[in-house]
mmCIF file of C-alpha atoms in Angstrom:
data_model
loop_
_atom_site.group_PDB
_atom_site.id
_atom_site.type_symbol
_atom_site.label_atom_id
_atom_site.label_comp_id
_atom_site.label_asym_id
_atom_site.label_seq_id
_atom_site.Cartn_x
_atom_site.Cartn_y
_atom_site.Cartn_z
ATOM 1 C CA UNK A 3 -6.982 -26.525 -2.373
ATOM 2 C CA UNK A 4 -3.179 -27.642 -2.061
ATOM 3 C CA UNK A 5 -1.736 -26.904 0.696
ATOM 4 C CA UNK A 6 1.839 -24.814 1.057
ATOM 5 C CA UNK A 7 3.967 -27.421 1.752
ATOM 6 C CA UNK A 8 2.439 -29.552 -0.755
ATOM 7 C CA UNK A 9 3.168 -27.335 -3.685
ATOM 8 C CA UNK A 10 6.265 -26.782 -2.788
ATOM 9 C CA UNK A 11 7.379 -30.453 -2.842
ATOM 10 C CA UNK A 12 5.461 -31.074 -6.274
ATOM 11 C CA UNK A 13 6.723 -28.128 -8.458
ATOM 12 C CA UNK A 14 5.030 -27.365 -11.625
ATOM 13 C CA UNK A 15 2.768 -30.940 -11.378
ATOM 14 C CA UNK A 16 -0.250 -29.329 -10.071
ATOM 15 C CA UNK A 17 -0.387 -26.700 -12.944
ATOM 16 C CA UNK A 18 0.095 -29.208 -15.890
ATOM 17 C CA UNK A 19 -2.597 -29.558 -18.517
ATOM 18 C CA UNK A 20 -5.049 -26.961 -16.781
ATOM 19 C CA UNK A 21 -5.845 -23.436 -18.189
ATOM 20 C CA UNK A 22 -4.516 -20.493 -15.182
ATOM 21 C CA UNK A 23 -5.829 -17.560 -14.059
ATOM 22 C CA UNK A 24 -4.272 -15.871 -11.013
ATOM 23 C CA UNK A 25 -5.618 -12.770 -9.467
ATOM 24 C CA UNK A 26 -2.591 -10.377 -7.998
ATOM 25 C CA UNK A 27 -3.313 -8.081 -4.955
ATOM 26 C CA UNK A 28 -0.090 -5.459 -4.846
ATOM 27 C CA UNK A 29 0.946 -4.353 -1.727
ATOM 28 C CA UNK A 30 4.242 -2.356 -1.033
ATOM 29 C CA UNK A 31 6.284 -4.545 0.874
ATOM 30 C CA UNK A 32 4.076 -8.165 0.732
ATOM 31 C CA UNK A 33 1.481 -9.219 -2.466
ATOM 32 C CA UNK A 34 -0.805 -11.706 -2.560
ATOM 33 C CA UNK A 35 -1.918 -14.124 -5.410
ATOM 34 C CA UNK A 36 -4.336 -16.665 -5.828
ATOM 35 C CA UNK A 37 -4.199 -19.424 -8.692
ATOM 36 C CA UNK A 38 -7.418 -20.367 -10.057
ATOM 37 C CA UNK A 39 -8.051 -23.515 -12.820
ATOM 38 C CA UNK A 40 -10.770 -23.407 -15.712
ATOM 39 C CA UNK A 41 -13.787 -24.151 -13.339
ATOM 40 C CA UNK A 42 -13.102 -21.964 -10.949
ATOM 41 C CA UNK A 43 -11.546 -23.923 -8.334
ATOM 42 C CA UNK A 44 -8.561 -22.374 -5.924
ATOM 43 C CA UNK A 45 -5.367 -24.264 -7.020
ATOM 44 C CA UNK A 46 -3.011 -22.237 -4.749
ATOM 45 C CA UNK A 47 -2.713 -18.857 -2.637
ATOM 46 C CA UNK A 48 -0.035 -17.409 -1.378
ATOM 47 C CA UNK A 49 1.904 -14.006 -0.326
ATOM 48 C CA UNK A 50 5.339 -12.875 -1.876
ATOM 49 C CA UNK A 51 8.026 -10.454 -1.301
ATOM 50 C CA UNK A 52 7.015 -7.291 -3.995
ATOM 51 C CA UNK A 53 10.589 -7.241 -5.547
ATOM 52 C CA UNK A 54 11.369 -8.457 -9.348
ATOM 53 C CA UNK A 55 13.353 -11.139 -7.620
ATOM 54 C CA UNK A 56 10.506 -12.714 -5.609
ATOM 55 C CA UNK A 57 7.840 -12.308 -8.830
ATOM 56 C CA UNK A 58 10.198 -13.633 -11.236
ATOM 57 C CA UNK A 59 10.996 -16.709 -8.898
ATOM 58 C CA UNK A 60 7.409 -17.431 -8.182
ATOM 59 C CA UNK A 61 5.935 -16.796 -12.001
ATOM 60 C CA UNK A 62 8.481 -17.907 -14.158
ATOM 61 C CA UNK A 63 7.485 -20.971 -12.608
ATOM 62 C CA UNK A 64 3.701 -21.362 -13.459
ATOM 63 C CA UNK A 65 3.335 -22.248 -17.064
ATOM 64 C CA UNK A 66 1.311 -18.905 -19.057
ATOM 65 C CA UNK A 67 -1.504 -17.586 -17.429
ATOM 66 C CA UNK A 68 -3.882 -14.809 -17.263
ATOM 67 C CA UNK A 69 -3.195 -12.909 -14.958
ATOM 68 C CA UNK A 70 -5.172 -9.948 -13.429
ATOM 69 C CA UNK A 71 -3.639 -7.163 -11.022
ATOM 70 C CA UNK A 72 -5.338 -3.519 -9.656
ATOM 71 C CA UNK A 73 -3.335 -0.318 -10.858
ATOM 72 C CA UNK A 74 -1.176 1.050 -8.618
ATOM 73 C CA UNK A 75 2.431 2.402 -7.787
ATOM 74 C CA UNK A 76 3.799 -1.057 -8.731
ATOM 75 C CA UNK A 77 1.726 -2.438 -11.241
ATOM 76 C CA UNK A 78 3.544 -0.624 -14.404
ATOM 77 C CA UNK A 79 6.622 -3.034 -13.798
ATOM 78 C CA UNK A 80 5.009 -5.785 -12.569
ATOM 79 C CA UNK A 81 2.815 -5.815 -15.365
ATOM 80 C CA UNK A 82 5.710 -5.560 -17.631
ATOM 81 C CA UNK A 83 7.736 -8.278 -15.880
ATOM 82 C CA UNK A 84 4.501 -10.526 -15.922
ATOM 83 C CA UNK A 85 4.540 -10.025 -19.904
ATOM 84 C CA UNK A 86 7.971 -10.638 -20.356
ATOM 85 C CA UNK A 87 7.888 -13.992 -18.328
ATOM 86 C CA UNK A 88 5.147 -14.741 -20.905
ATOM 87 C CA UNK A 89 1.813 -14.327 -19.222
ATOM 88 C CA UNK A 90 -0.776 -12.482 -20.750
ATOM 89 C CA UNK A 91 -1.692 -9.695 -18.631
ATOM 90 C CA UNK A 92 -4.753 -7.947 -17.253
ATOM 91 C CA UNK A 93 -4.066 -4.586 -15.709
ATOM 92 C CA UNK A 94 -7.699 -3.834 -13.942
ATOM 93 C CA UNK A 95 -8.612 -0.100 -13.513
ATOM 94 C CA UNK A 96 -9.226 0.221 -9.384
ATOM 95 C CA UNK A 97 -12.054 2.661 -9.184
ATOM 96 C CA UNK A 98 -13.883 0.577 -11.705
ATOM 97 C CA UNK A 99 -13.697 -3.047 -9.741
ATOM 98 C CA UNK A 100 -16.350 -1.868 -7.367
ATOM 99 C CA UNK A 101 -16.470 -5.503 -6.517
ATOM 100 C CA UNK A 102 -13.283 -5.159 -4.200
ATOM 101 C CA UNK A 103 -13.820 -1.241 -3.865
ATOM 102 C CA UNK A 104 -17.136 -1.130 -2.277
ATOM 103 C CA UNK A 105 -17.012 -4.530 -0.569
ATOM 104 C CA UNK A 106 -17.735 -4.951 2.700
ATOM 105 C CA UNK A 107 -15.402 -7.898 3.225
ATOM 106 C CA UNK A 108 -12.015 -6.280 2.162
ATOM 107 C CA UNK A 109 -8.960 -8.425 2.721
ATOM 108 C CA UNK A 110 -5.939 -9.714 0.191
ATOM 109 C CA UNK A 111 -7.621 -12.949 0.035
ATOM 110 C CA UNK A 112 -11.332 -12.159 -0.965
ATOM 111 C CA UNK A 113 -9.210 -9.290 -3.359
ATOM 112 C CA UNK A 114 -7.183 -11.915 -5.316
ATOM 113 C CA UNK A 115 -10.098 -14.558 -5.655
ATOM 114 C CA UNK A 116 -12.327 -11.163 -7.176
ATOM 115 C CA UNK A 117 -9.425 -10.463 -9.559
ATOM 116 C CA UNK A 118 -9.254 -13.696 -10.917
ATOM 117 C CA UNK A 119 -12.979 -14.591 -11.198
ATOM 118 C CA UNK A 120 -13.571 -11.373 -12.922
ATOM 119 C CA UNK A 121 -10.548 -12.480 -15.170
ATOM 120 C CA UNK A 122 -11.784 -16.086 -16.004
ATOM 121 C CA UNK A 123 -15.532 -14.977 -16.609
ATOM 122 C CA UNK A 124 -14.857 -11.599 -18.610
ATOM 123 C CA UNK A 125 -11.913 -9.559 -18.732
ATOM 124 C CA UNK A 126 -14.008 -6.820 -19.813
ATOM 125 C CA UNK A 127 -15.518 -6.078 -16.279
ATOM 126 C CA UNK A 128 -12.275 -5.018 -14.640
ATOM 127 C CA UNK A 129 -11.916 -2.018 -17.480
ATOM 128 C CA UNK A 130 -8.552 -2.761 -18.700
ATOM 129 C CA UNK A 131 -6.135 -0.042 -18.947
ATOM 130 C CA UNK A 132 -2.634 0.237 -20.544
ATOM 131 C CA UNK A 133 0.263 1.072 -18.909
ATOM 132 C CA UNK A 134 3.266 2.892 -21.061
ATOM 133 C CA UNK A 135 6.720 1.651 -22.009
ATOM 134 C CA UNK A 136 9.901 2.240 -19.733
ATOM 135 C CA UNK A 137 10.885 5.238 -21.937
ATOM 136 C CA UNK A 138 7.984 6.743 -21.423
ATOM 137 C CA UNK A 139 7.404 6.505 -18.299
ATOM 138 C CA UNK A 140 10.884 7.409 -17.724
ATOM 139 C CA UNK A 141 10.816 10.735 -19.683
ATOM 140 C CA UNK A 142 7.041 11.544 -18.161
ATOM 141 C CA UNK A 143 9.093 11.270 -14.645
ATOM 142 C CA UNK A 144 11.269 14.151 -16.024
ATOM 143 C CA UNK A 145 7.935 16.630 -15.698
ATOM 144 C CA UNK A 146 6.098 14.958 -13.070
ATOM 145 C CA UNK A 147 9.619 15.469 -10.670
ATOM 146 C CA UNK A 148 9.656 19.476 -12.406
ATOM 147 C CA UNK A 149 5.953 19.940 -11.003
ATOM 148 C CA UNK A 150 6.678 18.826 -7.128
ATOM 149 C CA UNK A 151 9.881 20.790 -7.627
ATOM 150 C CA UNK A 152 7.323 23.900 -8.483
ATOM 151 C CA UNK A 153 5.089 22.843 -5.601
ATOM 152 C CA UNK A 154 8.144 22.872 -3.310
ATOM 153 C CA UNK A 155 8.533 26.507 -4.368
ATOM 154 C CA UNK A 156 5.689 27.520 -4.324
ATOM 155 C CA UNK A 157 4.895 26.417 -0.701
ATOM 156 C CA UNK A 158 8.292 27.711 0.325
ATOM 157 C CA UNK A 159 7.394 31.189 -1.552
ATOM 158 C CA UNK A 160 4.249 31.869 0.654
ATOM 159 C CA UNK A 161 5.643 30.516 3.540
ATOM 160 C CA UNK A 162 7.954 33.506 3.192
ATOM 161 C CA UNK A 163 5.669 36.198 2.064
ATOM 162 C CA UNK A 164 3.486 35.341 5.366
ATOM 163 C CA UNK A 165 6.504 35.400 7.810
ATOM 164 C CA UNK A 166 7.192 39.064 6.758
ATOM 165 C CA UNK A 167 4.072 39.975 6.634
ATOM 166 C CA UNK A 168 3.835 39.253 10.807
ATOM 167 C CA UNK A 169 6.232 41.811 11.042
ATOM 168 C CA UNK A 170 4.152 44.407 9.176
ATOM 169 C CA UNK A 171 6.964 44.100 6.011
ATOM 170 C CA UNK A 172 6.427 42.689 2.541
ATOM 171 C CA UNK A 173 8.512 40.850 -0.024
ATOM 172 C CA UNK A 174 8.019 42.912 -3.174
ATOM 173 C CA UNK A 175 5.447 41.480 -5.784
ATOM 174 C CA UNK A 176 6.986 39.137 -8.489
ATOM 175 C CA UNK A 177 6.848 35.996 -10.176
ATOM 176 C CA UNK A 178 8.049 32.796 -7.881
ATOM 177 C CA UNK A 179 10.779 32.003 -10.512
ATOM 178 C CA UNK A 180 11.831 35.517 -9.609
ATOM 179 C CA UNK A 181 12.038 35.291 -5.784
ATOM 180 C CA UNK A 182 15.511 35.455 -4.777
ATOM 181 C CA UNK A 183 17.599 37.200 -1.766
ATOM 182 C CA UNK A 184 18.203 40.466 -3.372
ATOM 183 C CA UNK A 185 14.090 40.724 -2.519
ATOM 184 C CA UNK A 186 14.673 41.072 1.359
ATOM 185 C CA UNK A 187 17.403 43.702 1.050
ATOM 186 C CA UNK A 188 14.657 46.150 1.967
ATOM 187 C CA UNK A 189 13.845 44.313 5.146
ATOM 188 C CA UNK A 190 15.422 44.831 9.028
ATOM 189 C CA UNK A 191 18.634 43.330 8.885
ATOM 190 C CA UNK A 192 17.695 40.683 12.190
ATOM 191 C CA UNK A 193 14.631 39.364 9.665
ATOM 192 C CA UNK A 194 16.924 39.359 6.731
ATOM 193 C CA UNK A 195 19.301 37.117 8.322
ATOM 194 C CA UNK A 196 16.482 34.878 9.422
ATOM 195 C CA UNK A 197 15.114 34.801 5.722
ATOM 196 C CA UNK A 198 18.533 34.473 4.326
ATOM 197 C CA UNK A 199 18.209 30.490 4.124
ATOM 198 C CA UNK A 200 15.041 30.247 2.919
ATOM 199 C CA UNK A 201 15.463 32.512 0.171
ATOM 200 C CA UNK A 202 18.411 30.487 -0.517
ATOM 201 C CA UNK A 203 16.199 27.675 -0.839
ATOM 202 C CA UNK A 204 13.795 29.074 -3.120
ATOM 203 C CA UNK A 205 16.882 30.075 -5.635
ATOM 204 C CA UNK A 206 18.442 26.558 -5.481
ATOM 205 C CA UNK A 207 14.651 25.130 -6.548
ATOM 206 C CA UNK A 208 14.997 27.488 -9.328
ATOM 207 C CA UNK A 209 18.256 26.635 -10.941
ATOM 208 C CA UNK A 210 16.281 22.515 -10.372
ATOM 209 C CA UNK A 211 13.527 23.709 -11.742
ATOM 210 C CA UNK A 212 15.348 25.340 -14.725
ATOM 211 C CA UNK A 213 17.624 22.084 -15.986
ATOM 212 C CA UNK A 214 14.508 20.400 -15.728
ATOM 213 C CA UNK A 215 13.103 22.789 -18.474
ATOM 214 C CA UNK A 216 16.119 22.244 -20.669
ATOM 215 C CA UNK A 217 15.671 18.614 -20.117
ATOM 216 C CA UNK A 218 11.895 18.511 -21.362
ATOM 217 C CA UNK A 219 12.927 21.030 -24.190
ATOM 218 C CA UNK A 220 15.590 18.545 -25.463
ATOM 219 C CA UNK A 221 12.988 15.580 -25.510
ATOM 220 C CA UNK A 222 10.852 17.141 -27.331
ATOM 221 C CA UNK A 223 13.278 18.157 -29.770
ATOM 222 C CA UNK A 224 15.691 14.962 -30.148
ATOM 223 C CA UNK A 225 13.113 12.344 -29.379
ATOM 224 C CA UNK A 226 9.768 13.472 -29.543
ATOM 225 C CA UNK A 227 9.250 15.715 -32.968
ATOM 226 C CA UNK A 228 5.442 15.484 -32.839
ATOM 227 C CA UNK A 229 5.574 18.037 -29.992
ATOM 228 C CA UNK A 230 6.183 20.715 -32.626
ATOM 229 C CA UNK A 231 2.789 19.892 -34.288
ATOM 230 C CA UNK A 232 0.914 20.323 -30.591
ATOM 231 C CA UNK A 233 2.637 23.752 -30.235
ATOM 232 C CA UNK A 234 0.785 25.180 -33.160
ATOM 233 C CA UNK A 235 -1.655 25.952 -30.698
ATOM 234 C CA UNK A 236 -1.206 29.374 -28.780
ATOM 235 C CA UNK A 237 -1.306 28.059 -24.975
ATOM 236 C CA UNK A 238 0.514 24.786 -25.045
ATOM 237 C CA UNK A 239 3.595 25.040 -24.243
ATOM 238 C CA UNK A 240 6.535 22.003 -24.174
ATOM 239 C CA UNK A 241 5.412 20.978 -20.608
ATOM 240 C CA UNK A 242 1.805 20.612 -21.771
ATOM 241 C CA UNK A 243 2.357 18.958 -25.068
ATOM 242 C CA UNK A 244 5.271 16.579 -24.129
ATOM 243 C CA UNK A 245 2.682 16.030 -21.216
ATOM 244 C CA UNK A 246 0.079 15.031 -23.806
ATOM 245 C CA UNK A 247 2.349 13.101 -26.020
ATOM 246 C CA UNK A 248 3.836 10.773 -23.556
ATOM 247 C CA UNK A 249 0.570 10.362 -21.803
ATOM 248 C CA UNK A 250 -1.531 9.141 -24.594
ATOM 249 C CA UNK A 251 1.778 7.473 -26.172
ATOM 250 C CA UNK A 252 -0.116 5.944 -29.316
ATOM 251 C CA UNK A 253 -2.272 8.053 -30.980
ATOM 252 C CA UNK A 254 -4.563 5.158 -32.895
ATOM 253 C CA UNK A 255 -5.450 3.580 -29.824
ATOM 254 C CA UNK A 256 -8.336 5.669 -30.568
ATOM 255 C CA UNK A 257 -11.000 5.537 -33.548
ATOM 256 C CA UNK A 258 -11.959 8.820 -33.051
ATOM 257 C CA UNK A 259 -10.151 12.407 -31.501
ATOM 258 C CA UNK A 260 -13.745 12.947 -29.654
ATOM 259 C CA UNK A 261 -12.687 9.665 -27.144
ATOM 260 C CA UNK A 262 -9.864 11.714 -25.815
ATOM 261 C CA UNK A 263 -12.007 13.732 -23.637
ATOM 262 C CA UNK A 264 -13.943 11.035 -22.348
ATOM 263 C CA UNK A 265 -10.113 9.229 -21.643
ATOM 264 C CA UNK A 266 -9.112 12.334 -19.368
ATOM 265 C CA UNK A 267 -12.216 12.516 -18.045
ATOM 266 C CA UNK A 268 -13.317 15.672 -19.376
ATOM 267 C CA UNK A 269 -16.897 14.543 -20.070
ATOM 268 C CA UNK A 270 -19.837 14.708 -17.758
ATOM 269 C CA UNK A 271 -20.664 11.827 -16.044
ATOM 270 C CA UNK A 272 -23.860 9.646 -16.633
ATOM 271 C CA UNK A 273 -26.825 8.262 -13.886
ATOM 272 C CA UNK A 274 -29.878 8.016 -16.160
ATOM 273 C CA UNK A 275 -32.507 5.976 -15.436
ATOM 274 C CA UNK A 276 -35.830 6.024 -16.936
ATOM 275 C CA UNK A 277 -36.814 10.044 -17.730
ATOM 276 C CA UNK A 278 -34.199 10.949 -15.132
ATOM 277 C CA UNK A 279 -31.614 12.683 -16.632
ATOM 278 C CA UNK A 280 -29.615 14.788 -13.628
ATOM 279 C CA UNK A 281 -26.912 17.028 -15.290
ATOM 280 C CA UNK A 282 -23.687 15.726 -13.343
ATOM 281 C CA UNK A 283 -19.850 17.109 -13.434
ATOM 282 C CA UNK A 284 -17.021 15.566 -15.345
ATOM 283 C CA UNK A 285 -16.125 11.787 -14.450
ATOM 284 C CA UNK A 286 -12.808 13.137 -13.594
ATOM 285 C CA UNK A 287 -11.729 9.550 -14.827
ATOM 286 C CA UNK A 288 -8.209 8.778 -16.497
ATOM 287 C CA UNK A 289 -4.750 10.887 -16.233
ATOM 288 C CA UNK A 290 -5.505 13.642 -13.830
ATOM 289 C CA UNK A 291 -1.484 15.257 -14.373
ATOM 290 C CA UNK A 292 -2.570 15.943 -18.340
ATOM 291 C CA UNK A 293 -6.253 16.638 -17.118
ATOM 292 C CA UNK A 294 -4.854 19.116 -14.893
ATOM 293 C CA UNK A 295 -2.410 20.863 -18.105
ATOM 294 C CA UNK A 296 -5.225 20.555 -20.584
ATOM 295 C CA UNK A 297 -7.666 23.106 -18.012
ATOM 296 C CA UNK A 298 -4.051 25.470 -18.045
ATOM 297 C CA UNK A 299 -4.205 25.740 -21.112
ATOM 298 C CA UNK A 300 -7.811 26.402 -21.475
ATOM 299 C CA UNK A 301 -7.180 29.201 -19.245
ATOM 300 C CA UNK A 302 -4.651 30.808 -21.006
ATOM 301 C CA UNK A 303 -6.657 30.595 -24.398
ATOM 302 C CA UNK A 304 -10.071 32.196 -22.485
ATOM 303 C CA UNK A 305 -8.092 34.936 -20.648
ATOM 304 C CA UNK A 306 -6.225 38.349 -21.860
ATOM 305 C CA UNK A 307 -2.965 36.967 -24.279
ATOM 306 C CA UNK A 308 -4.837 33.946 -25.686
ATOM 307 C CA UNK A 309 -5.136 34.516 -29.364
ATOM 308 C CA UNK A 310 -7.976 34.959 -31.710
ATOM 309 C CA UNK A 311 -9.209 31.281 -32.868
ATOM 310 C CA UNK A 312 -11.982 29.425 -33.177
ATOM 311 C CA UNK A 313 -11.945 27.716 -30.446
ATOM 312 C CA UNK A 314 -11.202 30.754 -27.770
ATOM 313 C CA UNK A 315 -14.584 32.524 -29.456
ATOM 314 C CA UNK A 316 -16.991 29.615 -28.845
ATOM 315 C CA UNK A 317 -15.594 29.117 -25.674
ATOM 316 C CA UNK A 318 -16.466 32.937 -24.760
ATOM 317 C CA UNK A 319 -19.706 32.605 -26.139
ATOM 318 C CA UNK A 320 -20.263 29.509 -23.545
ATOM 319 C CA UNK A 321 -19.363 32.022 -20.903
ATOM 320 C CA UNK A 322 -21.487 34.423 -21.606
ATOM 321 C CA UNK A 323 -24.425 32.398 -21.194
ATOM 322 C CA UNK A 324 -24.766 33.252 -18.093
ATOM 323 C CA UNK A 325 -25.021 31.467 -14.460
ATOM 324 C CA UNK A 326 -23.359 31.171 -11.505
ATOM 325 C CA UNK A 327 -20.323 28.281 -12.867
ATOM 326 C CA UNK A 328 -20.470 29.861 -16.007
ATOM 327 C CA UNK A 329 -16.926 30.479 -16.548
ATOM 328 C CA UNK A 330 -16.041 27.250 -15.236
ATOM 329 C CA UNK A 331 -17.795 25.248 -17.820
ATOM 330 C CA UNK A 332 -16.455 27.090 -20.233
ATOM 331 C CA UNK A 333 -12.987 26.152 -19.169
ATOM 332 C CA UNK A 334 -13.657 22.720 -18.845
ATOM 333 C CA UNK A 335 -15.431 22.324 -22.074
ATOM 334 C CA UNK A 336 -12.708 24.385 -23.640
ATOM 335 C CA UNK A 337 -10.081 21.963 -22.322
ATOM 336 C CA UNK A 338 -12.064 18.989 -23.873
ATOM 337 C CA UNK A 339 -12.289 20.220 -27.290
ATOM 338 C CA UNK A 340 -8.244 21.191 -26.661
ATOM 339 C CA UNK A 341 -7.501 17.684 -26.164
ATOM 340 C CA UNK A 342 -9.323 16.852 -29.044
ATOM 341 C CA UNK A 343 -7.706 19.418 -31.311
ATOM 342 C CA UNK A 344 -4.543 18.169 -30.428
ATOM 343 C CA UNK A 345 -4.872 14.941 -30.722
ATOM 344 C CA UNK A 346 -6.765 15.884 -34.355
ATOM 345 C CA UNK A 347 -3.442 17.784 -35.450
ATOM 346 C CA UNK A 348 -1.032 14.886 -33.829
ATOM 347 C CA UNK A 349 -2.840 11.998 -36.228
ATOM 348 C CA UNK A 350 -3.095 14.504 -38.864
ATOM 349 C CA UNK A 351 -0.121 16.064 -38.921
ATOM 350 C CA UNK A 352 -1.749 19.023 -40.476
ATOM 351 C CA UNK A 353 -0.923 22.950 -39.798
ATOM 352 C CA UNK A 354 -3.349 24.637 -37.360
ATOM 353 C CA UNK A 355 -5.405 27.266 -38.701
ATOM 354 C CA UNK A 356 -6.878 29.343 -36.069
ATOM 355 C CA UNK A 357 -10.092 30.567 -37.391
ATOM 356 C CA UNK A 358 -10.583 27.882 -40.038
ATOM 357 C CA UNK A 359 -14.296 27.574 -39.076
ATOM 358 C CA UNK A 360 -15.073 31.234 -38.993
ATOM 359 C CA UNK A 361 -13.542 32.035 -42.207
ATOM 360 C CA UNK A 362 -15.606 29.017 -44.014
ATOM 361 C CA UNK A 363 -18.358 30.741 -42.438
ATOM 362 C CA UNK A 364 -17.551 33.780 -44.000
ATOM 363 C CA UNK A 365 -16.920 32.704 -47.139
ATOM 364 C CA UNK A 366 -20.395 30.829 -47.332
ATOM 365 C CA UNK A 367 -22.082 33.943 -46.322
ATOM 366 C CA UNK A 368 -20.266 36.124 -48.931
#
């Protein structure tokens, strides 16, 4: 292996006529990379600073390479940056390289040499995922930033609700966007003053909260028109299915609607071996965010205002079968066939009917 000091004085010589992969450990300040040739031999390792400056130094100076690199809270524009410098890049998904993962010798160095071994032999074994493009990941920021705004309020909301309630007073019942200062007017005026700022709080998170909403509303309306097809569906709001939309991004990156579930993780997992079949929970694999809005919604179709459709009646029937997690398996298996259905009508672009299935059934009985 070439030392430092060595490379530095000889440039690009030690690269020329030899086929590159590098394996990329990110870290938030510092990342380190090691550059391996065709057989497997360490060429170079090193650490650099993680800024576009230092990556775009360092890699616009190796001729194209693979290049391999964990996901992470820098990898979307590093990846991107890598690509644009030419490199074709590997972005490996982290819980599935249980080669660094469950290691007992975890360090950057032994990291970097995995990632680019796994690269060189088969690119397959470090489960390649894609990251989205700049827009979307910019407009997804819009909703992701609206949700810890919520989670703000909400925490501030209860934290509120249980201070009065040590002084044997409540805050009258409401929805959280709904929580302003007019609620403590019925409180002792000493409490009310103590509340005031707080409540103040809560009321500036909802004015946030609501530009956000207008935000989302005119994305999916000047930008994202597919939206509209999503919406068919009693339950998904704009949040869910602008969720959906910029989440998945392109719609034919799957052969079939049925590998949506199994992409947000919606499917039970797998450990058979021999007759051993164990009945496990969902892999809880993929985007947990749209995971997360995808078991909303199948709450709102199961409960009281969800609408008549095919899909709310079979997952009732599920329900009633009984059991002690009943209901939740009917939630969860109701928000895998949602993500197929939408992803059906997205590719489609068809209108939703309802009770399609139930009325061919009908009709083939009469």
């Amino acid at each position: 292996m070439k030392k430092n000091s060595t490379v530095a004085n000889s440039g690009k010589q030690i690269f020329t006529g030899k086929k590159l992969t590098v394996g990329l450990d990110l870290g938030d300040r510092w990342s380190f990379y090691c550059v391996m040739d065709e057989t497997g031999q360490v060429i170079l390792e090193r650490k650099l600073s993680t800024t576009p400056e230092a990556m775009k130094q360092t890699f616009g100076k190796i001729p194209r390479s693979l290049m391999a690199l964990e996901t992470g809270t820098h990898s979307p524009w590093v990846s991107r940056l890598l690509t644009q410098l030419g490199h074709e890049v590997i972005v490996a998904h982290a819980q599935k390289v249980q080669w660094i993962t469950k290691s007992s010798r975890k360090d950057d160095r032994h990291d970097v040499r995995t990632l680019a071994r796994l690269a060189r032999v088969d690119p397959e074994l470090l489960g390649p995922v894609r990251h989205r493009s700049v827009q979307a990941q910019l407009h997804l920021t819009v909703i992701r930033a609206r949700a810890e705004l919520v989670s703000a309020r909400t925490a501030l909301v209860n934290a509120a609700r249980g201070l009065v309630k040590s002084y044997g007073q409540r805050l009258p019942k409401c929805g959280t966007y709904q929580v302003s200062r007019e609620l403590a007017t019925a409180l002792s005026a000493e409490l009310r003053d103590v509340l005031e700022p707080l409540l103040q709080a809560i009321e500036s998170l909802n004015e946030r909260i609501k530009e956000y909403d207008e935000r989302m509303e005119k994305l999916a309306q000047d930008v994202y028109p597919e939206v509209s097809l999503l919406k068919q569906v009693k339950g998904v709001g704009t949040q869910i299915a602008l969720t959906y939309v910029l989440t998945i991004e392109d719609p034919y990156r799957f052969a079939k609607s049925r590998e949506v579930g199994c992409f947000l993780g919606l499917r039970p997992g797998r450990r058979n071996s021999g007759e051993s079949e164990p009945q496990k929970g969902i892999s809880k694999e993929g985007d947990r965010y749209l995971r997360t809005m995808m078991v909303q919604g199948a709450h709102y179709i199961l409960g009281p205002f969800g609408e008549d459709s095919d899909l709310r009646r079979w997952g009732l029937k599920l329900a009633e079968r009984g059991g002690k997690n009943a209901k939740k398996r009917a939630v969860v298996a109701v928000a895998r066939k949602l993500a197929v259905l939408l992803h059906r009508l997205w590719v489609g672009g068809e209108v939703y009917e309802p009770l399609r299935n139930s009325q061919k059934a009908m009709r083939a009985v009469a």
